[in-house]
Short mmCIF file of C-alpha atoms in Angstrom, two decimals:
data_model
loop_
_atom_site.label_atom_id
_atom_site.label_comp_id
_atom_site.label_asym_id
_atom_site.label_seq_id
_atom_site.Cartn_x
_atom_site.Cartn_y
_atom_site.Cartn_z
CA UNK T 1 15.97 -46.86 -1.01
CA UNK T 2 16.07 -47.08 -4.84
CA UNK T 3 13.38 -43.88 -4.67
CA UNK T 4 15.58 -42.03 -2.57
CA UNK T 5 19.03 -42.80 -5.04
CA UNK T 6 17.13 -41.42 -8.06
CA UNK T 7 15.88 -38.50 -6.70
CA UNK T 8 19.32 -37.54 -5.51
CA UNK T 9 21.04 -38.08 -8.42
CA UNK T 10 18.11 -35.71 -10.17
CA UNK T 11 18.46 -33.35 -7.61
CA UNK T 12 22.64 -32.82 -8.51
CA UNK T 13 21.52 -32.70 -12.32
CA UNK T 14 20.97 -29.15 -15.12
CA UNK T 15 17.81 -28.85 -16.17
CA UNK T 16 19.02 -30.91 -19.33
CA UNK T 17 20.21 -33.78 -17.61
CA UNK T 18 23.75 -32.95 -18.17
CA UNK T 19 25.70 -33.14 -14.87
CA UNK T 20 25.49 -31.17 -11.72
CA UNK T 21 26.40 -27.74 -11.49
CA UNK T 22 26.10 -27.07 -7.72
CA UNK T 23 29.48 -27.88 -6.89
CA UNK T 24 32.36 -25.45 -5.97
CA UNK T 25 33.90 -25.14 -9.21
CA UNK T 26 32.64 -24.96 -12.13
CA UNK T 27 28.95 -24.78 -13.72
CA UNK T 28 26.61 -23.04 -15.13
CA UNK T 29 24.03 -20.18 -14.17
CA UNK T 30 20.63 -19.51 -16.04
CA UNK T 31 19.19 -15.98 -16.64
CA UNK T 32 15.88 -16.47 -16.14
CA UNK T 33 13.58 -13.58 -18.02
CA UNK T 34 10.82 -12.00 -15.87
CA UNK T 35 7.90 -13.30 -17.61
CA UNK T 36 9.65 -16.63 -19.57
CA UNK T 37 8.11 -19.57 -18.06
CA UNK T 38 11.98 -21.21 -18.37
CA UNK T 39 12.73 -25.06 -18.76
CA UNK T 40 11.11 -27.98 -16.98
CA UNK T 41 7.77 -26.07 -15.17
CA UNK T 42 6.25 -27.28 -11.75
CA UNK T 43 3.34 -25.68 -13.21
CA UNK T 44 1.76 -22.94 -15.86
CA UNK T 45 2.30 -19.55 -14.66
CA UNK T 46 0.01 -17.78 -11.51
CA UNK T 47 2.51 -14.29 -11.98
CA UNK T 48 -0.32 -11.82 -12.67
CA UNK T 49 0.73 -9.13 -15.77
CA UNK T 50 2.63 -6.01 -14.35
CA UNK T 51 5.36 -3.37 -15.32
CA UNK T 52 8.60 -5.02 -15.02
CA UNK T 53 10.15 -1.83 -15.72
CA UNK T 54 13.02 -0.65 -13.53
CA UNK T 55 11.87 2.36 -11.12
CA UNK T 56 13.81 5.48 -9.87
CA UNK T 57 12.74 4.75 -6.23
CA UNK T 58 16.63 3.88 -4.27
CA UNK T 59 17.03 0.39 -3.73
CA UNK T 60 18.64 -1.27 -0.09
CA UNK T 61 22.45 -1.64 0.13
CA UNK T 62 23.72 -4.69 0.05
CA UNK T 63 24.61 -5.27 3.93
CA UNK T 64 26.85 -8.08 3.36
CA UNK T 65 30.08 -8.08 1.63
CA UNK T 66 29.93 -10.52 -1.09
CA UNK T 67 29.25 -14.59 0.19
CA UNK T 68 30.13 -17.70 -0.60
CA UNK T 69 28.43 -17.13 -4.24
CA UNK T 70 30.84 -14.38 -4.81
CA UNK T 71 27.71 -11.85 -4.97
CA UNK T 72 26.69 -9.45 -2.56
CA UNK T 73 23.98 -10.24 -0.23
CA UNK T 74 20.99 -8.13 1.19
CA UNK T 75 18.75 -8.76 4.22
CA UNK T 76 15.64 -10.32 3.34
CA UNK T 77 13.43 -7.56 6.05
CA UNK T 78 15.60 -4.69 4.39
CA UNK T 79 12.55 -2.06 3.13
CA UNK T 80 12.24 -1.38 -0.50
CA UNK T 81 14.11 -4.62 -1.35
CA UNK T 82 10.87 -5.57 -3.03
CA UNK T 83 8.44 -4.36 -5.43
CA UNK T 84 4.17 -4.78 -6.24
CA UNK T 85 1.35 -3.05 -6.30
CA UNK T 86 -0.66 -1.88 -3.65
CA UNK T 87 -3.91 -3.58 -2.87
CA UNK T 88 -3.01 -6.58 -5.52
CA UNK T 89 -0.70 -9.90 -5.49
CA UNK T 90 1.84 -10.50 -7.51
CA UNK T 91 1.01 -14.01 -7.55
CA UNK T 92 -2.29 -16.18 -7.23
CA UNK T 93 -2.13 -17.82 -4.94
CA UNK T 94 -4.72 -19.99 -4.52
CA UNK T 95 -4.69 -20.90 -8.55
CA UNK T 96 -0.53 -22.18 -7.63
CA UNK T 97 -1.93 -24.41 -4.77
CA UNK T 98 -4.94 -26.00 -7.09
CA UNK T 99 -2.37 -26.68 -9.94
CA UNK T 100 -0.18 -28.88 -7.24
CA UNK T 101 -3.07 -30.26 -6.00
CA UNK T 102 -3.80 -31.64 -9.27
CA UNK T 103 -0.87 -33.38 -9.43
CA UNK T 104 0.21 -35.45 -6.96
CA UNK T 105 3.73 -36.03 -8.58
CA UNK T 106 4.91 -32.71 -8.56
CA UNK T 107 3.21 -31.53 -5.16
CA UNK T 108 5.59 -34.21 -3.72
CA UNK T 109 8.63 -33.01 -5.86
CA UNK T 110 7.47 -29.28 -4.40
CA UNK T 111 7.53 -30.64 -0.96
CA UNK T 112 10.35 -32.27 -0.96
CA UNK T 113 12.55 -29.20 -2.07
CA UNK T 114 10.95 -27.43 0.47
CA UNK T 115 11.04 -29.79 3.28
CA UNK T 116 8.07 -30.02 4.26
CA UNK T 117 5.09 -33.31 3.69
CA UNK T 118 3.30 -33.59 0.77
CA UNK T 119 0.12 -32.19 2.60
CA UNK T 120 1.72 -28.97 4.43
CA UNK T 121 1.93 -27.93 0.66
CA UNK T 122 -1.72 -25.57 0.74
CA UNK T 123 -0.73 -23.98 3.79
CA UNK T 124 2.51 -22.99 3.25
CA UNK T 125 1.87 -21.86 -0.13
CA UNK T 126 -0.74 -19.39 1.76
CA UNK T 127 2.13 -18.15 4.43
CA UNK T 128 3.75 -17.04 1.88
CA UNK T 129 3.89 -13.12 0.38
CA UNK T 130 3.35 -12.74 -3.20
CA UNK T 131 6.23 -9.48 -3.92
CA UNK T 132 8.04 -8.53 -6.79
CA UNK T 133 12.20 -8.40 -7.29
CA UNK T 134 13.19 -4.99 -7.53
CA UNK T 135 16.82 -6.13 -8.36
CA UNK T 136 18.76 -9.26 -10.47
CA UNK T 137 18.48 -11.98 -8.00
CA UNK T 138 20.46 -15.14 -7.46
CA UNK T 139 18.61 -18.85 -6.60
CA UNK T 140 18.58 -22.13 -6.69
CA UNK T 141 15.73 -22.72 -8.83
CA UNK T 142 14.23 -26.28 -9.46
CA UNK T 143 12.05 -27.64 -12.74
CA UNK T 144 10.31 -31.01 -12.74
CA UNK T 145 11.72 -33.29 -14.91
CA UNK T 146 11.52 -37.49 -14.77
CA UNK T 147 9.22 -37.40 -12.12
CA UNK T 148 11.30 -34.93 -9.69
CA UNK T 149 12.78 -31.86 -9.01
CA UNK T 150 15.91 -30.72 -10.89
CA UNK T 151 18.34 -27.78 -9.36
CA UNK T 152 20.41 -25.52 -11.18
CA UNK T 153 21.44 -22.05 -10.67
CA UNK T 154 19.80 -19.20 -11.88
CA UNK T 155 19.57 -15.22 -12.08
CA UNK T 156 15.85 -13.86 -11.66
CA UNK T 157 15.19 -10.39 -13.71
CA UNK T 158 14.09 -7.30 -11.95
CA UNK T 159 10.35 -7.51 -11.84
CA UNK T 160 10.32 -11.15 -11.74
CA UNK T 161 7.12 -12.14 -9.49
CA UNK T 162 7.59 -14.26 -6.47
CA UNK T 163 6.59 -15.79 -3.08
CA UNK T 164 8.35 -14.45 -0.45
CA UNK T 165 8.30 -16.44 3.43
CA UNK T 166 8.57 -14.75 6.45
CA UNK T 167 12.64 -14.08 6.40
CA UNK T 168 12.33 -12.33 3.05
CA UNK T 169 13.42 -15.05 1.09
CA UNK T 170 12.03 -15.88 -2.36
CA UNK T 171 10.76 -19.61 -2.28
CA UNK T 172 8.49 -20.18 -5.25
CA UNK T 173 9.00 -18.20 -9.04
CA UNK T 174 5.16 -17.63 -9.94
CA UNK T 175 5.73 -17.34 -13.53
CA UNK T 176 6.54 -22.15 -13.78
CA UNK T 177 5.31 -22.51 -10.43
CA UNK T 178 9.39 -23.89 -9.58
CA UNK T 179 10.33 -23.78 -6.11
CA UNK T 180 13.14 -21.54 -5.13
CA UNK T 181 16.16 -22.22 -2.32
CA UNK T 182 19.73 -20.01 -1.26
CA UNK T 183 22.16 -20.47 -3.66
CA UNK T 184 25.15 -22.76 -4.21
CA UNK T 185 28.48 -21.26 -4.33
CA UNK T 186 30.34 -21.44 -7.66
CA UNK T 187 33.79 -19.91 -7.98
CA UNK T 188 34.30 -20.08 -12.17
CA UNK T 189 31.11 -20.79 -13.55
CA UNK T 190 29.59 -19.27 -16.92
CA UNK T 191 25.79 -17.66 -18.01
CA UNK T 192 23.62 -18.92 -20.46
CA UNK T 193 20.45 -17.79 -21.29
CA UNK T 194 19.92 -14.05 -23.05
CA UNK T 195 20.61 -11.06 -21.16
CA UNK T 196 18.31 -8.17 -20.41
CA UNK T 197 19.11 -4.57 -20.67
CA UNK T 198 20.57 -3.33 -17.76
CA UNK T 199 21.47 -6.89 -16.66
CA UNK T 200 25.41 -6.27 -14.95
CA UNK T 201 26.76 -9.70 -13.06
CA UNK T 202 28.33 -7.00 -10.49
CA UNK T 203 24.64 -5.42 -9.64
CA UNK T 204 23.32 -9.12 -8.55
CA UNK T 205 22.15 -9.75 -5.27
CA UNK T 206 21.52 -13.06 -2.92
CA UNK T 207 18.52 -12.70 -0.16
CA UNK T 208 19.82 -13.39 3.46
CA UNK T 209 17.36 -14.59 5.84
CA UNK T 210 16.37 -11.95 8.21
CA UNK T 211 17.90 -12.86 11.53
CA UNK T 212 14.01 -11.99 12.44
CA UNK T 213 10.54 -12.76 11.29
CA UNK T 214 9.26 -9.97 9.13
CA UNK T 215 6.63 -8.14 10.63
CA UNK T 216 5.76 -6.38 7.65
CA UNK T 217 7.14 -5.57 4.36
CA UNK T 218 7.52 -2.41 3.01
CA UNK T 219 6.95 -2.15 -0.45
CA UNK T 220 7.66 0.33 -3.67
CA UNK T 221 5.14 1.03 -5.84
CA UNK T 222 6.33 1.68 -8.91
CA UNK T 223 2.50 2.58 -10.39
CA UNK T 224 2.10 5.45 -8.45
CA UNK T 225 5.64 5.92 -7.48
CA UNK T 226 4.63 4.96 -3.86
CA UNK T 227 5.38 2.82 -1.16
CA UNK T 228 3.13 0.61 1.16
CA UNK T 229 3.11 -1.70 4.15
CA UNK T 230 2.29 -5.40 3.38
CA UNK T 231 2.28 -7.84 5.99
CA UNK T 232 3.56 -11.89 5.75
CA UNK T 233 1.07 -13.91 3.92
CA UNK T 234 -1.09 -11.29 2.79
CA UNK T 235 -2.41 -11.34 -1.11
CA UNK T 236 -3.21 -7.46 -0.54
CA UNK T 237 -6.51 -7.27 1.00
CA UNK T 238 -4.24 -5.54 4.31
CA UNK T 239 -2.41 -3.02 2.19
CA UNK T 240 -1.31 -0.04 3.94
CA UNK T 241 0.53 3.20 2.50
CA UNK T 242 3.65 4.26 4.32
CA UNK T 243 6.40 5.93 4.45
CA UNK T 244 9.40 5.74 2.22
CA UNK T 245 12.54 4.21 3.85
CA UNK T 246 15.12 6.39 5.42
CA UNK T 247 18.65 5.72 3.78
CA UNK T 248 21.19 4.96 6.52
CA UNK T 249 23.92 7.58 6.90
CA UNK T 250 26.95 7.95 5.20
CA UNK T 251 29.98 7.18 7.11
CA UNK T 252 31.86 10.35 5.72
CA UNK T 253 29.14 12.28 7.10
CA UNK T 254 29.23 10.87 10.71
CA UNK T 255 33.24 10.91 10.32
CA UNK T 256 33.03 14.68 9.36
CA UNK T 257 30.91 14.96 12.62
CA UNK T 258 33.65 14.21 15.02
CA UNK T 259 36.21 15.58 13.58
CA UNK T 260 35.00 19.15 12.88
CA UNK T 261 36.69 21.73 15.31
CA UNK T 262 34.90 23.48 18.12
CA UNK T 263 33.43 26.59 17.23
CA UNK T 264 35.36 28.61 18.98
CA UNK T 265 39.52 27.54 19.95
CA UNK T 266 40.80 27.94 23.01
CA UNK T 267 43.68 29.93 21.61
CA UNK T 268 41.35 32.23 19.99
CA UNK T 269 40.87 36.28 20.92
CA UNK T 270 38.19 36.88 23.31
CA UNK T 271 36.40 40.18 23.51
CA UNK T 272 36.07 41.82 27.20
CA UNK T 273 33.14 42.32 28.81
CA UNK T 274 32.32 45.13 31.36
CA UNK T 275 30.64 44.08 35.05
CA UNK T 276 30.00 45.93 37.95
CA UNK T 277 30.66 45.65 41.63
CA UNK T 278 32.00 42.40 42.51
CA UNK T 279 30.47 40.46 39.35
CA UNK T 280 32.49 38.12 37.63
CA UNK T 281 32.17 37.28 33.65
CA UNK T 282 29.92 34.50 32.40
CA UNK T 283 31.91 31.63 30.69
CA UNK T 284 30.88 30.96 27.42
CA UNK T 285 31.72 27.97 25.13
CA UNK T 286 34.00 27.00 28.23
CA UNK T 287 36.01 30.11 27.85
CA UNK T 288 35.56 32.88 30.46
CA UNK T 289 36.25 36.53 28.75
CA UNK T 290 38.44 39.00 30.63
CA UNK T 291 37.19 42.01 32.32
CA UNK T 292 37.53 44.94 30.12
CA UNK T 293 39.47 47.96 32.00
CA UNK T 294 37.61 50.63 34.06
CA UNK T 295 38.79 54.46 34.45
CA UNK T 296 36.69 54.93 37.61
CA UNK T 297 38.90 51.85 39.10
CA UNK T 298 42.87 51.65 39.87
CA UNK T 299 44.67 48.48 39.88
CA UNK T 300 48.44 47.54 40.20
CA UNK T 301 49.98 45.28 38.45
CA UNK T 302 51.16 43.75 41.43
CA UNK T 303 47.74 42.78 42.37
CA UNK T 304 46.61 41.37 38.98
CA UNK T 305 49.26 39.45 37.23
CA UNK T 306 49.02 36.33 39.94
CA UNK T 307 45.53 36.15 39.56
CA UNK T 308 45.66 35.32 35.29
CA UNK T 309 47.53 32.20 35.42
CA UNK T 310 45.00 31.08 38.00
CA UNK T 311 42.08 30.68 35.60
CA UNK T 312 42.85 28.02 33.46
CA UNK T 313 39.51 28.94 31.15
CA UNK T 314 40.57 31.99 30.09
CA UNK T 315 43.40 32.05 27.46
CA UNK T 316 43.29 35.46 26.64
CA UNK T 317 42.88 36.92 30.08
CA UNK T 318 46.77 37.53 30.79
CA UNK T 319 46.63 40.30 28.43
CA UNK T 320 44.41 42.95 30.66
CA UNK T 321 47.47 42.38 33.30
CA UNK T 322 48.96 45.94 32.70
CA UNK T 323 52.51 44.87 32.27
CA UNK T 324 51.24 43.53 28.48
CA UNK T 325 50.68 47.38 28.03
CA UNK T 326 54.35 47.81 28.21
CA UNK T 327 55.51 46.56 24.62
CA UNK T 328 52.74 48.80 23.18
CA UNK T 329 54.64 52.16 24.43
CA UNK T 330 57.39 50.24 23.00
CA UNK T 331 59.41 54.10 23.37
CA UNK T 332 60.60 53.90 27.05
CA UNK T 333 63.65 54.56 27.68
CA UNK T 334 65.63 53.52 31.00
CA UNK T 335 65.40 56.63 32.85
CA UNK T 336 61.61 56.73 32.20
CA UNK T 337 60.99 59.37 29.62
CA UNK T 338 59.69 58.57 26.27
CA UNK T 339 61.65 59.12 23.10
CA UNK T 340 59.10 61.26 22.04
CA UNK T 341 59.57 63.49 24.54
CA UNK T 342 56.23 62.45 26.88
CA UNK T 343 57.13 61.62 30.31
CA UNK T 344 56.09 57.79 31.49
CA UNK T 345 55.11 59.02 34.95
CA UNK T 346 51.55 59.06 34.18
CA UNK T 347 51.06 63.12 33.92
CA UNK T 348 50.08 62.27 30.49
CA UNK T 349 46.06 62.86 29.79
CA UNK T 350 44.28 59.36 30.09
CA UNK T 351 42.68 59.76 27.44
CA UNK T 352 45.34 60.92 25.10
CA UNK T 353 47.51 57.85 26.29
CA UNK T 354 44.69 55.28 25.93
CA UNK T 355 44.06 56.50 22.64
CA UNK T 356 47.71 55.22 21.67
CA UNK T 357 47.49 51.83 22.64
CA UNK T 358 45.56 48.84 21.67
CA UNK T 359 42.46 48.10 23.47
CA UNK T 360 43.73 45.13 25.42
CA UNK T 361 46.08 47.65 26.93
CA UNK T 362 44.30 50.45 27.29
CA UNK T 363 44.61 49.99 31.85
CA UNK T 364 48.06 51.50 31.24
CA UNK T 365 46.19 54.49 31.48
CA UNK T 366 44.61 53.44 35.33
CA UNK T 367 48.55 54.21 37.04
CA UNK T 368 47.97 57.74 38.07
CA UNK T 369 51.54 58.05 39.19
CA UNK T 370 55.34 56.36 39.56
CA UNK T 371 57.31 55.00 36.45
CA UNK T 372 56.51 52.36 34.40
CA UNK T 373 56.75 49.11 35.66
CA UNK T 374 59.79 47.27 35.51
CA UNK T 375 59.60 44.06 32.41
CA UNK T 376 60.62 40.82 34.23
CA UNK T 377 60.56 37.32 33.91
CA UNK T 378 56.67 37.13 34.06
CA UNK T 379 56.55 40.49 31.82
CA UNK T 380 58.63 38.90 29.37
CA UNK T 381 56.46 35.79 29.04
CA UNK T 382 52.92 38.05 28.29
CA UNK T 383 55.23 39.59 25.48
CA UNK T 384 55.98 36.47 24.06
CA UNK T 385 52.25 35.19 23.66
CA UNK T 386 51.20 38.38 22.64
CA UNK T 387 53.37 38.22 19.54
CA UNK T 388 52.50 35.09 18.57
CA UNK T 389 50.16 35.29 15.71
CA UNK T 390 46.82 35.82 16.35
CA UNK T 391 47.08 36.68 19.89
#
């Protein structure tokens, strides 16, 4: 029972033996250089020497708004949340398991962090994936002090070189050998340590677990500006190249999708088209054109004008019904004769008459004889529509 009380109490402790800072309030949070070993070691470093540099390649959106920590989170399975190069491990491996091994005290300490027994240490050291941050990261990290592990918070650089289990989520920083949990949420807490260039508290990121097990990580490499597939537990031997990640659409773009107009509006001008026989036009776009007018065929108005309301696809067809032609003469007077002197009797060349008129009422010219017709309620509607603009 005494064992248990002291570990505890080291647990809750800063890496100086100072006091907790895992509470709610309050505390402190370490940046923790890429290749600086850092305070209190688990052991010397197994991070193998690489380019820490920052790379152009995009990195994953956070998919989280921020957590408990106050700092955005990101799925641990999300592609191109990690960095490495192809065909070699971040980490060795097998060098971080003899170094525990060697010391009994601190492969216990390990274990215990980790929750696991003293001798599941080797193998789940080995089911892990060595990986590389490729942003500021956020952890619990935990030195070995007194005989036991010691938590505090802490920032990982970019580039930082770590073992990764199969939900994406660092557990062991290669460069002290320091096991790694979630963080702790702090609402006011302050940095110490030196910041790197580039380093902005807003641009930090905490690793969810991946509601799945990762099948396979896919990696950036920034070497040869690349990416390839690495799966769980794998030093590198299994590399594969792949594909880059495909960046998830923006939602202005698939907003802008719905909203965009039809190509064509209903209230739109439609062109006539010319059939024979007893053909009738082909709708198009949902809108069925009107049949242009024919010389060789003669057709009252009296026949035509019920039949245009009746098709509820075609907007513009009302205006081939030939009482529409009557605003375009626009010269009649009541007794029939034209102010220009031209009777309206239909005596007048068809061609001559058509030719002063608009197309859409060019079947004016199909009444061979008889006055005009006479405008009424329905005549006085076409009019209407036909001087709205656009019609």
């Amino acid at each position: 029972m005494l064992v248990a009380a002291v570990a505890l109490v080291v647990v809750l402790t800063r890496p100086d033996g100072n006091g907790g800072d895992t509470g709610s309030s309050g505390g402190e949070v370490f940046l923790q250089n890429a290749a600086a070993t850092g305070p209190d070691p688990f052991t010397k470093s197994t991070a193998r020497a690489t380019n820490a540099s920052q790379s152009p390649a995009p990195l994953p959106t956070p998919t989280r708004s921020a957590d408990a920590t106050g700092t955005r989170s990101v799925s641990g399975a999300a592609p191109g949340l990690y960095g490495g190069t192809q065909s070699t491990a971040s980490c060795d491996v097998e060098q971080q398991v003899r170094y525990l091994a060697d010391e009994p005290a601190k492969n216990a300490a390990f274990a215990q962090v980790q929750g696991i027994s003293p001798g599941e240490v080797p193998g789940y050291l080995r089911s892990l994936t060595p990986l590389q941050l490729r942003v500021d990261t956020r952890v619990t990290n935990h030195g070995f002090r007194d005989g036991g592990p010691t938590a505090y918070q802490a920032v990982l650089q970019t580039g930082t070189a770590v073992l990764v289990d199969d939900r994406g989520v660092p557990r062991v920083r290669c460069a002290c050998g320091n096991p790694l949990t979630p963080p702790v949420a702090q609402k006011d807490f302050t940095t110490t340590g030196t910041k790197w260039a580039g380093y902005q508290p807003s641009q930090v990121v905490v690793v969810a677990p991946s509601v799945t097990v990762v099948n396979v990580f896919v990696v950036y490499d920034p070497e040869d500006d690349g990416w390839f597939a690495r799966e769980p537990g794998d030093t590198g031997k299994q590399d594969k190249p792949t594909k880059p990640p495909t960046a998830p659409p923006s939602p202005s773009v698939s907003g802008s999708v719905t909203d965009s107009p039809s190509s064509q509006s209903p209230s739109s001008p439609v062109p006539c088209v010319t059939v024979t026989g007893t053909d009738t036009p082909t709708p198009k776009d949902g809108v069925t054109p009107p049949v242009c007018p024919s010389d060789s065929t003669s057709s009252s108005p009296a026949s035509e004008s019920p039949e245009s309301p009746a098709s509820p696809e075609s907007p513009a067809s009302p205006e081939s019904v030939s009482p529409q032609s009557e605003p375009a003469t626009g010269d009649n007077t009541a007794d029939g004769t034209a102010t220009n002197g031209t009777p309206s009797n239909g005596t007048t060349d068809s061609t001559e008459r058509s030719a002063s008129v608009s197309p859409q009422s060019a079947d004016i010219s199909e009444s061979s004889s008889g006055p005009a017709p006479q405008s009424g309620p329905g005549a006085a509607d076409v009019v209407l529509a036909d001087a709205r603009p656009g019609s």
